[in-house]
Short mmCIF file of C-alpha atoms in Angstrom, two decimals:
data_model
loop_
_atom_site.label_atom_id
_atom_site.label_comp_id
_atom_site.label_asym_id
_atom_site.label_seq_id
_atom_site.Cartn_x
_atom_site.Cartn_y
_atom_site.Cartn_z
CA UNK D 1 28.48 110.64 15.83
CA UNK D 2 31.24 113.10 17.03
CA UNK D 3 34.29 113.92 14.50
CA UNK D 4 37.05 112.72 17.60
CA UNK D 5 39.79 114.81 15.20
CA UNK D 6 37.80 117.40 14.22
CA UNK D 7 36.65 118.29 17.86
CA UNK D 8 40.04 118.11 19.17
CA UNK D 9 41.71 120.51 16.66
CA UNK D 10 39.11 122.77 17.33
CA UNK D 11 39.64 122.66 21.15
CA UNK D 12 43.77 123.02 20.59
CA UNK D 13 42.87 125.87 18.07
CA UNK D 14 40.43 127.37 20.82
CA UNK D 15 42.67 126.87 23.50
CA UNK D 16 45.63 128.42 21.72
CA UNK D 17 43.29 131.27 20.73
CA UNK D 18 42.33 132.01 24.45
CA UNK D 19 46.19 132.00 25.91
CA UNK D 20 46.98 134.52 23.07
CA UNK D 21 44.00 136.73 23.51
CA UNK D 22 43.78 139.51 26.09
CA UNK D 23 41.07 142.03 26.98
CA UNK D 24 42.80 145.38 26.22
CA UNK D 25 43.84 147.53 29.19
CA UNK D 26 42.09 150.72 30.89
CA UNK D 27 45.12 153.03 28.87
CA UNK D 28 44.87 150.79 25.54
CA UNK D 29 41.04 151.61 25.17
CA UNK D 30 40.31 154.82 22.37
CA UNK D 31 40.80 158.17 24.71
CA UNK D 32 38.76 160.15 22.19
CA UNK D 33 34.94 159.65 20.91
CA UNK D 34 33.78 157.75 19.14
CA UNK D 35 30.59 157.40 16.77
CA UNK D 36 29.00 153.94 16.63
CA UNK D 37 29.88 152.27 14.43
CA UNK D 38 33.59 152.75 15.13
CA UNK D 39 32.23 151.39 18.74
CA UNK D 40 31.08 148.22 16.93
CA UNK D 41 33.85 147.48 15.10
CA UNK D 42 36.25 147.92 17.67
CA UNK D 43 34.29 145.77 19.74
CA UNK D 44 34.18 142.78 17.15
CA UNK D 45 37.88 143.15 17.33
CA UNK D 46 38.23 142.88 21.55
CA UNK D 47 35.50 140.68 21.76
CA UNK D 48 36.44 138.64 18.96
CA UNK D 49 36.03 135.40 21.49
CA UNK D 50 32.52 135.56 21.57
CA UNK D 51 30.17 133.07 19.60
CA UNK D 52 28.63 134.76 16.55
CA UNK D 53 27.17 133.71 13.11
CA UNK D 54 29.11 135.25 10.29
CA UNK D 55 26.57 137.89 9.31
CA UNK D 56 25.72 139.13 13.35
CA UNK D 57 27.45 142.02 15.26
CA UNK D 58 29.26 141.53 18.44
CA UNK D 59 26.28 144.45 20.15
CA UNK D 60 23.86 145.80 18.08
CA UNK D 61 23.02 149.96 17.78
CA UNK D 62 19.31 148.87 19.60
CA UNK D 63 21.50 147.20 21.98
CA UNK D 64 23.78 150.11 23.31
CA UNK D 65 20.95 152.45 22.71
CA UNK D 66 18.87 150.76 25.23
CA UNK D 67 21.41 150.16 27.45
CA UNK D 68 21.94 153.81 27.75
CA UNK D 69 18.37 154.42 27.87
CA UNK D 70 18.17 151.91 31.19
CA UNK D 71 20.72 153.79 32.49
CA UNK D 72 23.07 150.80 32.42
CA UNK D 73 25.91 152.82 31.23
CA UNK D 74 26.16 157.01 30.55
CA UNK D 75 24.69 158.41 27.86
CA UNK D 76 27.27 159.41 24.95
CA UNK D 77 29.16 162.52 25.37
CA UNK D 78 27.11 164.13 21.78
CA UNK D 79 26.43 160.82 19.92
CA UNK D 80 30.28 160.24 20.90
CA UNK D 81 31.27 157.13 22.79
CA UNK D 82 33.97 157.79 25.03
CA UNK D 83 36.66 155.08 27.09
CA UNK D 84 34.13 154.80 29.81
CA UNK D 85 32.03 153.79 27.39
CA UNK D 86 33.82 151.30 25.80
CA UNK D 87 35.12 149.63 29.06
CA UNK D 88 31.00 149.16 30.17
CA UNK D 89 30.48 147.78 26.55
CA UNK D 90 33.54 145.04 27.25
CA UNK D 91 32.15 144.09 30.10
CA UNK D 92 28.56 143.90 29.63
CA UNK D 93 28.98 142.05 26.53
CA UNK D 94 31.08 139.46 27.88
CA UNK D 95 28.83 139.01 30.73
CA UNK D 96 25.83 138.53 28.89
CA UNK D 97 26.83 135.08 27.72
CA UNK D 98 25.48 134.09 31.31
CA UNK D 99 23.85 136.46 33.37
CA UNK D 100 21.05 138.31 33.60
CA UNK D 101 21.08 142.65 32.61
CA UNK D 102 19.81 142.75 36.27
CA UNK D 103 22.67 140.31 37.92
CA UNK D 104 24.91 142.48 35.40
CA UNK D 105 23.80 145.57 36.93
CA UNK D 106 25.01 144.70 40.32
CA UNK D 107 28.09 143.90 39.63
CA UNK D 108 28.84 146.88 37.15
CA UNK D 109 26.74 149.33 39.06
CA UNK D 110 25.72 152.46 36.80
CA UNK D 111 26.02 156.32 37.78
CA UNK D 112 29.92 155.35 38.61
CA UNK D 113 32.80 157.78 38.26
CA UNK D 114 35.52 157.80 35.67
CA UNK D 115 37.96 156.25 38.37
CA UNK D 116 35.59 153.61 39.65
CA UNK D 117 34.94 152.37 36.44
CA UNK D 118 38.67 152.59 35.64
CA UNK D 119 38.72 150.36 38.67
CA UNK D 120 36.02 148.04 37.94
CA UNK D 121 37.64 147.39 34.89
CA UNK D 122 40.67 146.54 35.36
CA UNK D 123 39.71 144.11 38.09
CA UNK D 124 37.37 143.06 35.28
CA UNK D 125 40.35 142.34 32.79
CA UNK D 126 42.57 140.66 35.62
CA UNK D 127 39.77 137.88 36.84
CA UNK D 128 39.21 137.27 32.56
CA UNK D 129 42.65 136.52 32.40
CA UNK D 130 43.45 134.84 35.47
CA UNK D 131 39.78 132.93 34.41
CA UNK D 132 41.08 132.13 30.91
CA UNK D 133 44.28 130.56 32.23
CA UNK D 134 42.33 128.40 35.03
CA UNK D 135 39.13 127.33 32.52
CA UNK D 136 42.18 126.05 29.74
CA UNK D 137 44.18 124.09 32.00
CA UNK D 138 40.70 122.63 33.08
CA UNK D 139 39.90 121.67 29.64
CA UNK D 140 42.85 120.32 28.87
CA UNK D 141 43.12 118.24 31.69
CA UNK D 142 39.81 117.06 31.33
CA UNK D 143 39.62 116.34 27.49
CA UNK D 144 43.26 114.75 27.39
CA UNK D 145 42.07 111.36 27.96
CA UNK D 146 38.80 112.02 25.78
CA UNK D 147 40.55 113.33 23.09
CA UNK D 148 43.24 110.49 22.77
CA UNK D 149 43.28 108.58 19.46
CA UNK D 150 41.27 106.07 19.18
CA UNK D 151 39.45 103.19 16.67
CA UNK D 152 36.48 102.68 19.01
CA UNK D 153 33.99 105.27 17.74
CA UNK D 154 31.31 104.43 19.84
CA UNK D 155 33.79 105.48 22.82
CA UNK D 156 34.65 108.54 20.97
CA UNK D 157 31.28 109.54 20.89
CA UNK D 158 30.72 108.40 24.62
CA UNK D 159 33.68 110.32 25.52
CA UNK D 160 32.83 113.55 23.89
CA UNK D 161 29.11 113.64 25.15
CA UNK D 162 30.63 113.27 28.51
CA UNK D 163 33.16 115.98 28.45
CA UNK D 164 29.75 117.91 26.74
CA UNK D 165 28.09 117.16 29.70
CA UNK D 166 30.78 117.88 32.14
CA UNK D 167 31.34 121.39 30.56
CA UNK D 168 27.07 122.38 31.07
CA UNK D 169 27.31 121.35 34.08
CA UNK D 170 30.04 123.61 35.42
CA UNK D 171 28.49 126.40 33.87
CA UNK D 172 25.30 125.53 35.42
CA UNK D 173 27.10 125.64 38.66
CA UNK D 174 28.93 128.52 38.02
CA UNK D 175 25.74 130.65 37.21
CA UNK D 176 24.18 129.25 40.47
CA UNK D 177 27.03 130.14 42.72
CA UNK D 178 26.96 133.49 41.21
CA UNK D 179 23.31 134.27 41.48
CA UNK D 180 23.67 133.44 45.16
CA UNK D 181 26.81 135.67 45.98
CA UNK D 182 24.76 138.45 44.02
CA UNK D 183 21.56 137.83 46.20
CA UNK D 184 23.83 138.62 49.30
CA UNK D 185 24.73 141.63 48.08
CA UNK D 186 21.37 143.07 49.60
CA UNK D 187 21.18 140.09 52.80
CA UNK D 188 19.65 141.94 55.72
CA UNK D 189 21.92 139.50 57.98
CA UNK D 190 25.03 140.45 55.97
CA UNK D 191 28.17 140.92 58.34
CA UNK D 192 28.61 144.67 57.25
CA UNK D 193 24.66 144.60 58.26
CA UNK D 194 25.19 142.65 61.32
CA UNK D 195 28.00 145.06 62.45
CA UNK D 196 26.04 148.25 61.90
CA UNK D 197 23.67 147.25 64.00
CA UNK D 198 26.35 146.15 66.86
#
């Protein structure tokens, strides 16, 4: 059985979390190197919305290391991480939740130049927030009339598996809509396709 008061502090305390928090900017990120494990724990600290157990980093030292190694992101500049670095790191790790390395890859493309990244990230940081606002208001909408006291626990528990349900399934369907809008990224009958050949 579902704690009805329990879940819905949680969800005000989540949802109060997420209006407060924000990605930092291109210009707040570190302009100078750093070695990893400053990376790390400045990471913990941006990406402090992520699930984790208590005793688990935010990105592991295997982690970045192979990411570099892939190519996924530039090598550090002599075991120094530098704000390019640090912006791929944000992203990557907060895209991981749901997609693939490979479905990350082309939409954070490696081999790209300080500006582009620049770029890419602060288009990144404007859809997170603009998605933040949108996905709370959603939630809230949705879980007001689950969430509403109540003596009938077998409701309660109805309710909440529902709103459970409701909340997989949107992420479902947001993973399929993106793996298709990534798979026309490379659609012979594209329209940028379509007009070359014209």
């Amino acid at each position: 059985m579902y704690d009805n008061e329990l879940i819905s502090g949680k969800l005000r305390r989540w949802s109060n979390y997420l209006h407060k928090h924000n990605l930092p900017e291109w210009e707040q990120l570190p302009d100078f190197g750093l070695y990893m494990d400053q990376v790390q724990t400045l990471l913990a600290q941006y990406l402090s919305f992520l699930p984790q157990d208590s005793d688990e980093q935010v990105i592991t030292t295997s982690a970045i290391n192979n990411y570099v190694r892939t190519g996924i992101m530039p090598p550090p500049n002599r075991k120094k991480y530098e704000r390019i670095h640090i912006a791929y790191l944000i992203m990557i790790c907060s895209l991981k939740q749901s997609l693939s390395m490979s479905e990350i890859q082309k939409i954070i493309p490696s081999g790209l130049s300080e500006d582009e990244i620049r770029s890419a990230y602060t288009d990144f940081v404007r859809q997170y927030t603009d998605s933040v606002n949108f996905f709370v208001a959603l939630v809230e909408e949705v879980a007001k009339d689950t969430f509403q006291d109540t003596d009938a626990v077998c409701d309660v528990d109805a309710g909440i598996q529902s709103f459970v349900l409701l909340t997989a399934v949107i992420a479902n369907f947001s993973k399929l809509l993106t793996t298709k809008l990534l798979a026309l990224q490379n659609c012979p009958f594209s329209a940028a396709a379509v007009a070359d050949k014209e």
